[in-house]
Short mmCIF file of C-alpha atoms and ligand atoms in Angstrom, two decimals:
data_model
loop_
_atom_site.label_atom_id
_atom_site.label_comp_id
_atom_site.label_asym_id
_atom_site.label_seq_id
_atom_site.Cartn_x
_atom_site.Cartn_y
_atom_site.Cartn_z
CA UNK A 213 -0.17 -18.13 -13.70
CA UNK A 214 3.52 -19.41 -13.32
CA UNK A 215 5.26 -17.81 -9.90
CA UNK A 216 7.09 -18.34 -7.06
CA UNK A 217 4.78 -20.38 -4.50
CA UNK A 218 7.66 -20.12 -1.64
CA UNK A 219 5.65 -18.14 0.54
CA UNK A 220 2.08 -18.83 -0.28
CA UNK A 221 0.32 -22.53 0.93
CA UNK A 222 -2.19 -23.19 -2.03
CA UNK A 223 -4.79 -24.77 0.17
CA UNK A 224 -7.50 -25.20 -2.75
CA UNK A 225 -8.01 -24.39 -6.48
CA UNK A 226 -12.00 -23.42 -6.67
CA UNK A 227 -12.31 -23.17 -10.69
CA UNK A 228 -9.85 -20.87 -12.16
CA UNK A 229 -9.54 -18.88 -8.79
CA UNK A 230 -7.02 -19.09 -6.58
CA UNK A 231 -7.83 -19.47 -2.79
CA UNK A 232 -4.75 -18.12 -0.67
CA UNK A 233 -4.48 -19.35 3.32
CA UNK A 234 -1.89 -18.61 5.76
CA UNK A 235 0.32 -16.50 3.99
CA UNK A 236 3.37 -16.23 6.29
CA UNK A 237 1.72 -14.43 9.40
CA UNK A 238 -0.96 -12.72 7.79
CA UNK A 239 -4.53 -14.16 8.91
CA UNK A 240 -6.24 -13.19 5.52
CA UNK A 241 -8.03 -15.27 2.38
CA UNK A 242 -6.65 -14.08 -0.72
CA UNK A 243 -8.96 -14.91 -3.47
CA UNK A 244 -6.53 -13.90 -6.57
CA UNK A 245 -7.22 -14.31 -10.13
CA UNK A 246 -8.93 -12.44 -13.38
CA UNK A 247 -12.70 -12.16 -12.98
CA UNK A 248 -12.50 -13.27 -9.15
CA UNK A 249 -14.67 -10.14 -8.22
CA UNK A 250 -17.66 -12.18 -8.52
CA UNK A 251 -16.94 -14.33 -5.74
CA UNK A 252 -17.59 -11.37 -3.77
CA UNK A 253 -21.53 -12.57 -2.86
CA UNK A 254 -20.42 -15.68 -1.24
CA UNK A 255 -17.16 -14.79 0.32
CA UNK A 256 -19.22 -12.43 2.13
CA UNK A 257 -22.18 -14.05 3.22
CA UNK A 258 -20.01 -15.51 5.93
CA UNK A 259 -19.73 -12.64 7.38
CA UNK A 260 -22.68 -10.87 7.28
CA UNK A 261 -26.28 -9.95 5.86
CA UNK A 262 -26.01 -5.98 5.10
CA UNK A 263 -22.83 -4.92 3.80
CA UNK A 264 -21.27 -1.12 4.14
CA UNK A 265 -19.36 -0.94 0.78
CA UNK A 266 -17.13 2.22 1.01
CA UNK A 267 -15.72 3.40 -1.93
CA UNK A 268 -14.30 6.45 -3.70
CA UNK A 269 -16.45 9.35 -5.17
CA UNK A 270 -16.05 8.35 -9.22
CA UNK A 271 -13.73 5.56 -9.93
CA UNK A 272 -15.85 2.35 -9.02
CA UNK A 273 -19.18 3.80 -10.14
CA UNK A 274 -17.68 5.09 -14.07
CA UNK A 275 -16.21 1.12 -14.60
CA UNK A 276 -19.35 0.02 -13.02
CA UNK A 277 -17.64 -2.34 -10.65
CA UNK A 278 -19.97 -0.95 -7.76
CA UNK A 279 -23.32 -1.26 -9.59
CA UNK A 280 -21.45 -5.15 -10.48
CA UNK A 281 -20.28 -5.73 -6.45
CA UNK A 282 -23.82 -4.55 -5.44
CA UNK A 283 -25.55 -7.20 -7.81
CA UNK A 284 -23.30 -10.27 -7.24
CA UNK A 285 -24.16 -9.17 -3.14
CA UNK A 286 -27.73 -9.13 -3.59
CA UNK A 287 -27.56 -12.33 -5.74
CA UNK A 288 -26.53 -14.12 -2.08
CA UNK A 289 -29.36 -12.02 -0.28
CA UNK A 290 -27.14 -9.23 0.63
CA UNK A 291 -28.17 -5.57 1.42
CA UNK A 292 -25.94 -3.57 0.74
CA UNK A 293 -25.47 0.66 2.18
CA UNK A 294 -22.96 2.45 0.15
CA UNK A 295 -20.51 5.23 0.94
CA UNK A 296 -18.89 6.69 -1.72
CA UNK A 297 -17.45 9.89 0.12
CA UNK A 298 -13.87 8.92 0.16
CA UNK A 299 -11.38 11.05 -0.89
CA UNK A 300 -7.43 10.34 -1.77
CA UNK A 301 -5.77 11.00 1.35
CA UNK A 302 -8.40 10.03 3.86
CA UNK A 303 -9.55 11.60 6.62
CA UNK A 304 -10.28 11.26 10.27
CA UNK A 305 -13.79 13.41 9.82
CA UNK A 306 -14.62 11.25 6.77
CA UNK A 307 -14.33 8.05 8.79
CA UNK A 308 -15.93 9.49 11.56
CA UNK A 309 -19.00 10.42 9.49
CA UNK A 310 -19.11 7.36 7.72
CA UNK A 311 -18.98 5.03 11.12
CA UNK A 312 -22.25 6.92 12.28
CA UNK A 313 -24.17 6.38 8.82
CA UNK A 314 -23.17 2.23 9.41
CA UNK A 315 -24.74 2.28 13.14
CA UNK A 316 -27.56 4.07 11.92
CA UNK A 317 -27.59 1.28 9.33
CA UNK A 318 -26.61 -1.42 11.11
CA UNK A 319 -24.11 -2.97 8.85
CA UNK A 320 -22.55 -6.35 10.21
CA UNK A 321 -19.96 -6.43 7.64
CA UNK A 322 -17.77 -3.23 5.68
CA UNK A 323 -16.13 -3.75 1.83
CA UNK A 324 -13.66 -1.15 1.26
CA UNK A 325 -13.56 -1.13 -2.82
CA UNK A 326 -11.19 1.10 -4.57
CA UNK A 327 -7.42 2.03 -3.80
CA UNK A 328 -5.59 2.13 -0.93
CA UNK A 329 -7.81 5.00 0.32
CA UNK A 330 -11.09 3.15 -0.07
CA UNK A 331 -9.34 0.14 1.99
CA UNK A 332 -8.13 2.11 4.38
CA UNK A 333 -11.16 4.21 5.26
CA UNK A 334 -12.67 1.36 5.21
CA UNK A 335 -10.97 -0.19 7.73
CA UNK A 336 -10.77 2.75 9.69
CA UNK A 337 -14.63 2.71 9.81
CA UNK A 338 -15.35 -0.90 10.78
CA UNK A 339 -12.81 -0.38 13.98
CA UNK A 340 -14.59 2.91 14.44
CA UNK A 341 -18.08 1.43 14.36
CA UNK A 342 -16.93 -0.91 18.18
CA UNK A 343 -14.59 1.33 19.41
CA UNK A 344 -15.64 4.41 20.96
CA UNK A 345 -13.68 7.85 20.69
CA UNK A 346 -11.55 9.54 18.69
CA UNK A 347 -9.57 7.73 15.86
CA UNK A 348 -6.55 9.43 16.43
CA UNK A 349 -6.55 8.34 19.70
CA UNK A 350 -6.16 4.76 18.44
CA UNK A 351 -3.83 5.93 15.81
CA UNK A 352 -1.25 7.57 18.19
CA UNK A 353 -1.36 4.28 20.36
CA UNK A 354 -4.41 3.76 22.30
CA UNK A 355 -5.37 -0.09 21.94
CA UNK A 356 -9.06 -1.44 20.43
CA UNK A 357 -10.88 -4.69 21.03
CA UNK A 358 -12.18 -5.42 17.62
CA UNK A 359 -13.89 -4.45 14.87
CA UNK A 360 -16.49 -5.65 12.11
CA UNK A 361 -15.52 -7.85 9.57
CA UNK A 362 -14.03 -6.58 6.91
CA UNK A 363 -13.63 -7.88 2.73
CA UNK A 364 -11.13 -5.38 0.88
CA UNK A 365 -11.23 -5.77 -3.28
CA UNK A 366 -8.36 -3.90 -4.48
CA UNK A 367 -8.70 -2.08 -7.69
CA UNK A 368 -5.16 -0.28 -8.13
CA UNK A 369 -1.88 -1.89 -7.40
CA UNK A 370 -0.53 0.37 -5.19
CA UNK A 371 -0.93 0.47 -1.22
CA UNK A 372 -0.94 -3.36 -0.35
CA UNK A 373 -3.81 -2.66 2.36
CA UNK A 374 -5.58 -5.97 0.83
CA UNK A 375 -2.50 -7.57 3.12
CA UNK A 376 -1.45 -5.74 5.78
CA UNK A 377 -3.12 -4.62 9.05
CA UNK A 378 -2.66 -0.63 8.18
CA UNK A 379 -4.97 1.95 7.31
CA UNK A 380 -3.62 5.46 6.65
CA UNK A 381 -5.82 8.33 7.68
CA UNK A 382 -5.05 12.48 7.94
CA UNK A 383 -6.32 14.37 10.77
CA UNK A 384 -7.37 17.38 8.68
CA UNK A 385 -7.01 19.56 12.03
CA UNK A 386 -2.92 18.90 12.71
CA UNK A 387 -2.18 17.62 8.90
CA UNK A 388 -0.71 14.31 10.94
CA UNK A 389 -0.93 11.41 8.33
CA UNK A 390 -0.27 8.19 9.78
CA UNK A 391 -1.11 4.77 10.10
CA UNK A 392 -3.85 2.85 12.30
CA UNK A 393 -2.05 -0.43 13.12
CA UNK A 394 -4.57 -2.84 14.28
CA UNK A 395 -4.69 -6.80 14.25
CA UNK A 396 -8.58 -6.16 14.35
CA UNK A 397 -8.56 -4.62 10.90
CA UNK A 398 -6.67 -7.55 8.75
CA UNK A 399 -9.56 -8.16 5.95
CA UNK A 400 -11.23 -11.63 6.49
CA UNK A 401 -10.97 -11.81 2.76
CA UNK A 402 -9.19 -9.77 -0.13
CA UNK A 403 -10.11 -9.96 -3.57
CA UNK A 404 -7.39 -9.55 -5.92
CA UNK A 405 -8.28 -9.15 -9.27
CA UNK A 406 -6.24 -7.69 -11.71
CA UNK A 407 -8.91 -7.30 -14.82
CA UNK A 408 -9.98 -4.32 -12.12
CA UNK A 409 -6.72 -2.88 -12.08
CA UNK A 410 -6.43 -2.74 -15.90
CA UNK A 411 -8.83 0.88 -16.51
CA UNK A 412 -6.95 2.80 -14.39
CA UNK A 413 -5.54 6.05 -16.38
CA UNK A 414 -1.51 5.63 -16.69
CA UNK A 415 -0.58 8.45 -14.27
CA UNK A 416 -1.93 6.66 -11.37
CA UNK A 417 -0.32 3.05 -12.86
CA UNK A 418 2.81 4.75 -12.52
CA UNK A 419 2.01 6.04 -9.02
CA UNK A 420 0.48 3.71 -7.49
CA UNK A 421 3.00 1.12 -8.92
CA UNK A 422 6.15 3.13 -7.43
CA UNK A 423 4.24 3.23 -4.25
CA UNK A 424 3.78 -1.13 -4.10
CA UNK A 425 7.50 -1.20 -4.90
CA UNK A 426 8.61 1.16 -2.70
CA UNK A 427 6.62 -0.91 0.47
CA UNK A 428 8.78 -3.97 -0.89
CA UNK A 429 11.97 -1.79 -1.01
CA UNK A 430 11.30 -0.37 2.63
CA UNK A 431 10.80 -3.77 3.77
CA UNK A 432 13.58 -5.40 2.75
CA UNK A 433 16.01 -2.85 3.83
CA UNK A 434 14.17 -2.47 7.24
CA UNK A 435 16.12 -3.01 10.88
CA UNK A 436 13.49 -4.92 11.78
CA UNK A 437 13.18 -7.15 8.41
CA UNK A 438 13.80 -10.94 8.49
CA UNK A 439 15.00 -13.53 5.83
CA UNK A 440 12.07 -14.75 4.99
CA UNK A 441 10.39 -11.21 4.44
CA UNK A 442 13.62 -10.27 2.58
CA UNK A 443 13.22 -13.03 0.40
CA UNK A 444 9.48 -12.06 -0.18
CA UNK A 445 10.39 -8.55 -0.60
CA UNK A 446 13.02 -9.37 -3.04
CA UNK A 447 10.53 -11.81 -5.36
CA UNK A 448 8.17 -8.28 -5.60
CA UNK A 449 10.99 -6.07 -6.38
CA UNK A 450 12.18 -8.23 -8.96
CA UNK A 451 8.30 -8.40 -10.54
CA UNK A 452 7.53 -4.52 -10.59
CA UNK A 453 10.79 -4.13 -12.12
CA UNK A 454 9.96 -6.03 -14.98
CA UNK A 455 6.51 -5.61 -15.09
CA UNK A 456 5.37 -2.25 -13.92
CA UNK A 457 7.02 -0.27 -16.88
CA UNK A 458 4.98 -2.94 -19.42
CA UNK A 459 1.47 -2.29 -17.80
CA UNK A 460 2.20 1.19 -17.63
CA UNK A 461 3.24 1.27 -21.90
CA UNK A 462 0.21 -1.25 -22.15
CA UNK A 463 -2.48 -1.52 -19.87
CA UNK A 464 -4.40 -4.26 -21.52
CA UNK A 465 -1.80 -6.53 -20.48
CA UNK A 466 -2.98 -9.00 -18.73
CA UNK A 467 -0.43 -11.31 -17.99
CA UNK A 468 2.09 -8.69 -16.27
CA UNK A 469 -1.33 -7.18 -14.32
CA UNK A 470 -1.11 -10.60 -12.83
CA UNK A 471 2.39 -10.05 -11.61
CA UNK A 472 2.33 -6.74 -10.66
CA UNK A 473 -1.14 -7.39 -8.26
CA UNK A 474 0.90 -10.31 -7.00
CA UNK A 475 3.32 -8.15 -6.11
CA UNK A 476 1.61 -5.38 -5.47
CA UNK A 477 0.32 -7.99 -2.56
CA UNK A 478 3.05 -8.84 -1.34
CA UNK A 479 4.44 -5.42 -0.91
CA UNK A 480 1.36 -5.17 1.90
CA UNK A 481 2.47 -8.24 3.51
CA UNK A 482 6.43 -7.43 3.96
CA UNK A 483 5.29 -4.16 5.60
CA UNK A 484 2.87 -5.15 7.82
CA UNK A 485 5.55 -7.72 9.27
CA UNK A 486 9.01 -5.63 8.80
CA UNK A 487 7.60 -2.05 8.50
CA UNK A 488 8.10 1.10 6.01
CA UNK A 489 11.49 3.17 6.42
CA UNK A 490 12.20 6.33 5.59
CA UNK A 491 10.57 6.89 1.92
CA UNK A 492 7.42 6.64 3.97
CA UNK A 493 8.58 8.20 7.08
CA UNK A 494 9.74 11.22 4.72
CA UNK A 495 6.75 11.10 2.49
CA UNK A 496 3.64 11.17 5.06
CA UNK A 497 4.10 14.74 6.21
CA UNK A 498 4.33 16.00 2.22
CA UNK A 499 0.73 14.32 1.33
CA UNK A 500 -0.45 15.09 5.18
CA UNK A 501 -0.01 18.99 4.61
CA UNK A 502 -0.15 19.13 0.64
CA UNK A 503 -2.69 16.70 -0.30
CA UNK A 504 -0.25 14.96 -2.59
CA UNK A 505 -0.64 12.05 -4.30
CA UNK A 506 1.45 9.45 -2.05
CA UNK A 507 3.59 7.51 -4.93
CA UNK A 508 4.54 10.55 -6.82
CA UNK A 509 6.23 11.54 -3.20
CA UNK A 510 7.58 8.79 -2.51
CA UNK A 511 9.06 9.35 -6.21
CA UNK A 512 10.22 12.57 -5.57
CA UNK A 513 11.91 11.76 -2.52
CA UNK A 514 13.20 7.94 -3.29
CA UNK A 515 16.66 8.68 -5.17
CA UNK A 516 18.48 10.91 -2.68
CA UNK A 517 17.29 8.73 0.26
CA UNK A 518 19.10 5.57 -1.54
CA UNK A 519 22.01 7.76 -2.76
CA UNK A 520 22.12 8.48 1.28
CA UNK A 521 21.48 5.20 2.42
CA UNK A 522 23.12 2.56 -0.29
CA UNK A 523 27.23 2.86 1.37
CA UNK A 524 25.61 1.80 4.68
CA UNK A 525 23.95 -1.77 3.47
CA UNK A 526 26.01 -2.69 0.78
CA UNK A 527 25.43 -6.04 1.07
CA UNK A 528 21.50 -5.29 0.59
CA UNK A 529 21.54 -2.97 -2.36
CA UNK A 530 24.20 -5.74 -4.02
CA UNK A 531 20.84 -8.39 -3.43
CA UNK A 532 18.80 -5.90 -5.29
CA UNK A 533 21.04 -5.35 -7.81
CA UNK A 534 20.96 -9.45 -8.68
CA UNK A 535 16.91 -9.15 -8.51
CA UNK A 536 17.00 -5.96 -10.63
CA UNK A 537 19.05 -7.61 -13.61
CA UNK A 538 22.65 -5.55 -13.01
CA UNK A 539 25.48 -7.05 -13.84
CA UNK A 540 28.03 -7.03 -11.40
CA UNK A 541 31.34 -8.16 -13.54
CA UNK A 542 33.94 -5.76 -13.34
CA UNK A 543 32.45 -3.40 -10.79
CA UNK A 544 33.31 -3.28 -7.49
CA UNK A 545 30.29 -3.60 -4.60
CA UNK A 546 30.24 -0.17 -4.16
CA UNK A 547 30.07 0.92 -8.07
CA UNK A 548 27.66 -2.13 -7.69
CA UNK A 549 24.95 -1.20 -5.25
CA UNK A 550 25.78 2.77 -6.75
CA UNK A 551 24.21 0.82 -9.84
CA UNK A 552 21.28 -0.34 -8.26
CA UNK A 553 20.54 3.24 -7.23
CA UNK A 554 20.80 4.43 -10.71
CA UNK A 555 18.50 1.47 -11.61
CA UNK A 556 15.88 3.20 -9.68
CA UNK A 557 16.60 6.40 -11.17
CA UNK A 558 15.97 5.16 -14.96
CA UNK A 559 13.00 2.98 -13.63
CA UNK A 560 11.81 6.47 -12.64
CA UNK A 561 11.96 7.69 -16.01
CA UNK A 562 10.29 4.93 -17.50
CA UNK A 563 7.16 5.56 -15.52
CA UNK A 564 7.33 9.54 -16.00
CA UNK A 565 7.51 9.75 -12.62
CA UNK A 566 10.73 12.27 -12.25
CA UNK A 567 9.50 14.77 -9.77
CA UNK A 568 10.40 17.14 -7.63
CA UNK A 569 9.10 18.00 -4.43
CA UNK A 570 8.82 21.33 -5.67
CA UNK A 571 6.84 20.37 -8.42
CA UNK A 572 4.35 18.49 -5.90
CA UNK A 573 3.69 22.30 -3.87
CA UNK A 574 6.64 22.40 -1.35
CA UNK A 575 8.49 25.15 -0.61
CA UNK A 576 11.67 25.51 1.37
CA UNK A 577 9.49 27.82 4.28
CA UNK A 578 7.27 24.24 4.76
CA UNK A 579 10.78 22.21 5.29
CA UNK A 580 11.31 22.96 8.90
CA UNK A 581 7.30 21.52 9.55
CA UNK A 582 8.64 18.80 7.41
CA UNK A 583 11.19 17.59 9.72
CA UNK A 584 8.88 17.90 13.14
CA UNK A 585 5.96 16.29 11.76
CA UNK A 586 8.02 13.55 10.49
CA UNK A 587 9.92 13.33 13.80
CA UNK A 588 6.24 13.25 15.67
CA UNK A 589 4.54 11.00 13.56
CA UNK A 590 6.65 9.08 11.64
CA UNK A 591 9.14 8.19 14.28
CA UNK A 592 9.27 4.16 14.01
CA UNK A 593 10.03 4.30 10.48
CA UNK A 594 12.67 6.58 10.75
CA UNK A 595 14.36 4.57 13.84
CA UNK A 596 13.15 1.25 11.38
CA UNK A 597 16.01 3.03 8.27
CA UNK A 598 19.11 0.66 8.09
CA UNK A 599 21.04 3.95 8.43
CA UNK A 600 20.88 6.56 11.15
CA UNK A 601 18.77 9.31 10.68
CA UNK A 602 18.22 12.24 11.94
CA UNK A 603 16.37 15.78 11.86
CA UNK A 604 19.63 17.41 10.16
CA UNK A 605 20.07 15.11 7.91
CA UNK A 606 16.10 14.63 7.42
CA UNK A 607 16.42 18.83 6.50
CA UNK A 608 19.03 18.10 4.32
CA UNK A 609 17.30 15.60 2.22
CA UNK A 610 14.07 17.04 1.89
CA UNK A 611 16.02 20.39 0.95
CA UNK A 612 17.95 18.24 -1.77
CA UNK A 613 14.74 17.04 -3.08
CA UNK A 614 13.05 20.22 -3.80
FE1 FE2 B 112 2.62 3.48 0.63
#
C-alpha cells in the first residue's frame, strides 16, 4: 500500500502486516492490513488469558467474524466471554450491565469488535470494571485510575475510536450523549483491517464514511488544532474525498478500503489531539434524544455550519480546497473557500446522504432542547469552532437545517 508515511514510524514489517508504533501522541499498536484479524490470538495474549469480546447484536455474528475472533483466541489458549448486547448509540445502562457480567467473569482483558459503538462500549466497560460509580460521573469530569486492557478491531470506517481515547455513551435517563475522555481507555492494540469493512450494506458506508471525514474536518479547523494535526487532517480529507464515493459505488474495492480505513484512522487520531467542533457539538443532542444514526446527522447538519463558518477561516477552507481538487484560477479566496463548501455539498450527493434534520425525526418544538443540551454537554466543542458560537446562532442553524 503506497501512502503518506509523514506521520506514522514503521517500526517493523511482520509478513504482509503492518505494525504501527508511536503514532504522533497516541500510545496505541496499529496492526493495519487485509486479513490482519488473525493476529488477534497473539496480540492479545499479552494482555490477558480470558477475553470479554463486546460486540453488536447481528453484524459480527452474520459475517462470522466473531465465531472467526473466538477461534484464532482460543488457538493461543484464550477464553473468551462474549457480549453481544450493544446497541447503536450506546448506553450508560448497557455498559453498566455489561461491566458486572466481566467481574462475575473475571475477564483480564476486553475486545470491543464492531463499529464505533462496539469500541466505545467497550471501552466504557473495561474503565467501568476498576472504577467504581456511576459512568456519567466520569463522563461529566470526575477522573479514573485505570482500566483493563483493551484490543479494539474496527469493522466500519467511521468513528476512529481504534485511535483516539473517546468513547461515546447516552445516558438513556437525561438523553445526554457525550464522550468519556480517558488516557486509561487508548486500546493497547487496534486491528485495522479493511477486508472487514468491505460487507457492510452501502447506507452505513456512506454514513459512517461522512462521519470519519467529518472528525478530520473538525480537526483541522479546530482552535485548538496544530500544524502537524492539520497536516494529518488534511492527508484524510484528501483520501475520503477520493475514495469514499468509490467504496460506496463498489464495495469490493479493495484498494480504496485501504485508504479510506487509513483514513478513517487517522480521523480518530486528529480528534483525540485537536478535538471535534461544532458538527459534533451540534449533532450529539439529535442522536442523544432521537436515536439517530450519528453520520447521517452530522450530514444533515454539515453544509449550513460551513456556509456559517467558511468567511471566518478563509485561509483554512482555501487548504481544503487544494486537498479537495478545486481549482482556484480565476476565483477569488472567498468564491474559493465558497467552492470548497459546495464541494461538500456534491460529495453529499454522491453518497445519498442529503438529509434533513427533519427527515431524521426533529421537529421545530425539540429545537429549543437542542440548543441547552448542546450548551450543557457539548460545550468544549462549541468554544473549540474557529468561529464564535452561540445559543442564537446555534437556534438558527439547527432551525435552517430542518
Ligand atoms: Fe463522530
Amino acid at each position: 500500500m503506497k501512502m503518506s508515511v509523514a506521520f506514522f514510524v514503521f517500526l517493523k514489517k511482520k509478513g504482509e502486516f503492518l505494525v504501527l508504533e508511536k503514532v504522533n501522541q497516541v500510545p496505541i499498536k496499529f496492526v493495519f492490513g487485509k486479513g490482519s484479524l488473525k493476529n488477534i490470538g497473539v496480540l492479545t495474549k499479552s494482555y490477558g488469558k480470558r477475553a470479554f469480546v463486546v460486540t453488536g447484536r447481528s453484524s459480527t455474528k452474520k459475517t462470522g467474524v466473531l465465531d472467526r475472533v473466538i477461534g484464532y483466541l482460543k488457538e493461543k489458549d484464550i477464553d473468551t466471554v462474549v457480549f453481544d448486547e450493544v446497541e447503536s448509540n450506546p448506553l450508560t445502562t448497557t455498559v453498566k450491565r455489561a461491566a458486572s457480567l466481566l467481574k462475575e467473569h473475571e475477564c483480564d482483558v476486553v475486545i470491543g469488535l464492531g463499529g464505533g459503538s462496539s469500541m466505545d462500549a467497550a471501552k466504557c466497560i473495561a474503565f467501568s470494571a476498576v472504577n467504581e460509580g456511576d459512568i456519567s460521573d466520569y463522563i461529566f469530569g470526575k477522573e479514573g485510575k485505570n482500566a483493563l486492557p483493551i484490543i479494539a478491531i474496527t469493522t466500519t470506517a467511521g468513528t476512529g475510536s481504534e485511535g483516539d481515547s473517546l468513547a461515546v455513551l447516552t445516558n438513556p435517563e437525561t438523553k445526554d450523549k457525550k464522550s468519556l475522555k480517558s488516557p486509561y481507555i487508548y486500546p493497547k492494540v487496534s486491528i485495522i483491517d479493511p477486508e472487514l469493512m468491505m460487507t457492510l450494506p452501502s447506507s452505513m458506508i456512506a454514513a459512517t464514511g461522512f462521519d470519519a471525514l467529518s472528525h478530520s474536518v473538525e480537526a483541522f479547523l479546530a482552535k485548538n488544532s496544530r500544524s502537524d494535526i492539520e497536516e494529518m487532517a488534511l492527508e484524510a480529507i484528501g483520501l475520503l474525498f477520493k475514495f469514499l464515493p468509490k467504496v460506496y459505488k463498489n464495495s469490493t474495492d479493495t484498494e480504496s478500503w485501504e485508504k479510506v480505513a487509513y483514513a478513517n484512522t487517522i480521523g480518530g487520531i486528529v480528534i483525540d489531539q485537536a478535538g471535534v467542533v461544532l458538527p459534533h457539538g451540534m449533532e450529539h443532542p439529535v442522536s442523544g434524544l432521537l436515536n439517530a444514526t450519528h453520520g447521517e446527522g452530522l450530514a444533515a447538519l454539515f453544509p449550513k455550519i460551513l456556509e456559517f463558518s467558511y468567511k471566518g477561516c478563509q485561509e483554512k477552507f482555501l487548504r481544503m480546497a487544494k486537498v479537495i481538487g478545486i481549482e482556484e484560477q480565476g476565483l477569488t479566496k472567498e468564491e474559493a473557500a465558497l467552492q470548497c463548501v459546495k464541494a461538500f455539498e456534491k460529495l453529499l450527493k454522491a453518497l445519498d446522504l442529503q438529509v434533513t434534520l427533519s427527515q431524521l425525526g426533529v421537529k421545530e418544538t425539540h429545537v429549543d432542547w437542542l440548543v441547552e443540551n448542546a450548551m450543557k454537554t457539548m460545550t468544549y466543542a462549541i468554544s473549540n469552532h474557529p468561529i464564535p458560537c452561540k445559543e442564537k446562532s446555534l437556534k438558527e442553524l439547527y432551525v435552517a437545517c430542518l
